[in-house]
């Protein structure tokens, strides 16, 4: 099948490396996206200090923005610019804002519960503003959350958002400490261009890039965190 859109080339990327309290996060950013990229300092330390977080809202998890960028697209026939895919990478400080009973966040099931709670709280906000729920896209239950294993990282992902306004967002999370989640949100465009079949193919091609980007990310945990991951997940496998 002939591709209808041309987008990011992850083989030709600049590498952004962040040291998060001894854990190394490596993110490739395509060369053509560099002028649309903003990032935090490469060294993110003292995660227990609330002052390092960019978003501090009462009753919500503290948020540290790590990197924001966009992937550009053009159609391959006319070389006209198309919708971009927005990318936001953040660190969330969970604290007590999670379901009880609380378990180790590094365990796959615990981080999954926290992720579903985040999605469900967004749905609650939709109800607060009296918006029609039929346009809200999200997992109905925790078992609807998908999983992706890549580069020794256990990602959990879901599609969510209010589809009447904007296309749903692909959100990926993975625990990075016993109290922090790494969250990546990717927002492909709607691609209302050409026939319905062409639009659907364009969206499918852009969404394939979403997963290619996630697979290109590397995390090298600090020895302390890696030891705890091995212990927690080894105990789960033994059950």
C-alpha atoms as one frame of an Amber mdcrd trajectory, in Angstrom:
protein
   0.000   0.000   0.000   1.317   3.438  -0.952   1.736   5.748   2.042  -0.439
   8.850   1.956   1.485  10.903   4.497   5.131  11.575   5.184   6.094  12.196
   8.794   8.871  11.866  11.370  11.994   9.829  10.721  13.028   8.405  14.078
  16.240   7.094  12.522  17.337  10.702  12.032  16.793  12.159  15.472  18.538
  14.233  18.088  18.755  12.412  21.398  17.512  14.106  24.572  18.790  12.492
  27.772  17.340  13.273  31.199  18.765  12.176  34.536  15.794  11.688  36.886
  17.263  11.028  40.326  19.727   8.520  38.867  17.373   7.013  36.286  18.288
   7.854  32.685  15.464   8.662  30.255  16.418   8.813  26.568  14.030  10.378
  24.047  14.705  10.735  20.301  13.292  13.861  18.664  13.193  13.944  14.824
  15.391  16.652  13.337  12.467  18.432  11.689  10.733  18.736  15.096  13.603
  20.416  16.948  12.395  23.969  16.308   9.074  23.020  17.935  10.627  21.324
  20.964  10.779  22.598  24.526  12.368  20.640  27.354  13.195  20.884  31.035
  16.684  20.843  32.490  18.419  17.562  31.744  19.057  16.912  35.436  15.893
  16.431  37.488  16.812  15.758  41.105  15.213  15.780  44.543  11.822  14.553
  43.390  10.449  14.924  46.925  10.828  18.709  46.677   7.426  20.014  45.563
   8.985  23.238  44.265  10.478  21.483  41.211   7.013  20.718  39.790   5.464
  22.972  37.156   1.788  22.226  37.832   0.524  22.295  41.401  -3.244  22.139
  41.704  -5.005  21.264  44.976  -6.224  17.665  45.012  -4.247  16.744  41.884
  -0.941  15.029  41.285   2.034  17.347  40.979   3.317  17.515  37.396   6.840
  18.077  36.080   6.930  18.834  32.347   9.909  17.107  30.719   9.511  17.595
  26.966   6.986  18.976  24.509   7.199  18.725  20.724   5.241  18.146  17.499
   5.611  15.738  14.603   5.058  17.339  11.196   3.221  15.658   8.305   2.652
  16.365   4.617   0.567  14.451   2.132   2.760  12.481  -0.259   0.822  13.445
  -3.404   0.588  17.240  -3.208   3.170  17.813  -0.450   0.696  19.966   1.437
   1.107  20.332   5.223  -1.288  18.257   7.324  -2.228  18.129  11.006   0.675
  17.674  13.387   0.882  15.142  16.204   1.385  16.865  19.546   3.674  15.198
  22.090   3.767  15.939  25.834   6.031  14.035  28.260   5.503  14.598  31.980
   6.430  13.209  35.372   3.550  12.736  37.839   4.047  12.641  41.625   1.381
  10.235  42.848   1.569  10.507  46.671  -1.731   9.432  48.236  -3.829  10.280
  45.169  -4.511   6.648  44.290  -6.927   3.840  45.118  -6.761   1.965  48.404
  -5.378  -0.391  49.480  -2.109   1.088  48.234   0.625  -1.194  46.949   4.073
  -0.626  45.460   3.659   1.657  42.433   6.387  -0.273  40.605   4.089  -3.282
  40.423   2.258  -3.581  37.126  -1.191  -3.938  38.708  -0.774  -0.940  41.020
   0.321   1.450  38.270  -2.564   0.166  36.151  -5.055   1.011  38.910  -3.627
   4.512  39.220  -3.781   4.979  35.441  -7.426   3.938  35.306  -8.212   6.322
  38.151  -6.642   9.184  36.166  -8.780   8.345  33.145 -11.915   7.958  35.247
 -11.374  11.328  36.937 -11.328  12.967  33.497 -14.691  11.380  32.776 -16.009
  12.814  36.042 -15.054  16.296  34.827 -17.104  15.698  31.669 -20.159  15.015
  33.838 -19.462  18.168  35.859 -19.786  20.330  32.740 -22.944  18.527  31.594
 -21.335  17.395  28.334 -22.749  14.424  26.478 -20.968  11.243  27.556 -21.560
   9.595  24.192 -18.632  11.550  22.734 -16.246  10.581  25.517 -13.777   7.895
  24.472 -12.076   5.940  27.269 -11.621   2.420  28.642 -14.812   1.241  30.334
 -12.930  -0.856  32.875  -9.379  -1.443  34.024  -9.038  -4.546  31.838  -9.609
  -2.399  28.739  -6.235  -0.706  29.253  -3.753  -2.014  26.701  -0.161  -3.052
  27.339   3.037  -2.600  25.366   6.380  -4.146  26.296   9.387  -2.541  24.619
  13.069  -2.121  25.564  12.381  -3.741  28.961   9.739  -1.102  29.692   6.214
  -2.125  30.612   3.967   0.543  29.117   0.248   0.776  29.693  -1.738   2.737
  27.173  -5.236   3.933  26.457  -7.109   6.115  24.009  -9.188   8.804  25.668
 -10.710  12.214  25.094 -13.827  14.118  24.094 -14.155  13.191  20.430 -16.737
  15.848  19.552 -14.059  18.513  20.022 -10.705  16.867  19.216  -9.451  13.414
  18.213  -8.807  11.197  21.256  -5.329  11.227  22.792  -2.997   8.228  23.078
  -1.685   8.139  26.655   1.147   5.878  27.801   2.325   5.485  31.396   5.016
   3.534  33.201   6.228   3.809  36.810   9.671   5.350  37.150   9.975   5.404
  40.970   7.881   4.092  43.853   5.992   7.404  43.775   6.223   8.679  40.180
   4.707   7.853  36.829   6.166   8.825  33.485   3.246   9.862  31.272   3.421
  10.450  27.511   0.472  11.915  25.626   0.374  11.926  21.821  -2.385  13.744
  19.943  -2.649  12.846  16.238  -4.683  15.080  13.948  -8.074  14.345  12.421
  -6.887  14.222   8.763 -10.208  15.230   7.235  -8.676  15.198   3.776  -9.723
  13.365   0.611 -12.152  10.450   0.758 -13.236   8.727   3.966 -10.929   5.827
   3.082  -7.984   8.166   2.554  -8.657   9.954   5.839  -8.798   6.638   7.674
  -5.499   5.526   6.123  -3.824   8.827   7.051  -4.962   8.466  10.653  -3.736
   4.874  10.746  -0.310   5.913   9.433   0.002   8.725  11.994  -1.067   6.387
  14.799   1.550   3.847  13.720   4.150   6.577  14.284   2.786   7.018  17.825
   3.770   3.450  18.690   7.088   3.681  16.816   7.957   6.709  18.944   7.150
   4.901  22.184   9.261   1.933  21.094  12.189   4.276  20.464  12.295   5.501
  24.088  14.823   4.036  26.507  14.831   4.003  30.310  17.837   2.874  32.313
  16.745   2.710  35.934  19.019   3.583  38.801  20.452   0.472  40.515  18.190
   1.065  43.518  15.011   1.364  41.474  15.953  -1.561  39.216  16.543  -3.778
  42.267  13.105  -2.897  43.626  11.482  -3.497  40.228  13.093  -6.930  40.059
  11.926  -7.740  43.579   8.348  -6.539  43.115   7.796  -8.098  39.714   9.617
 -11.288  40.679   7.225 -11.662  43.604   4.238 -11.142  41.277   5.495 -13.774
  38.831   5.887 -16.239  41.700   2.188 -15.992  42.593
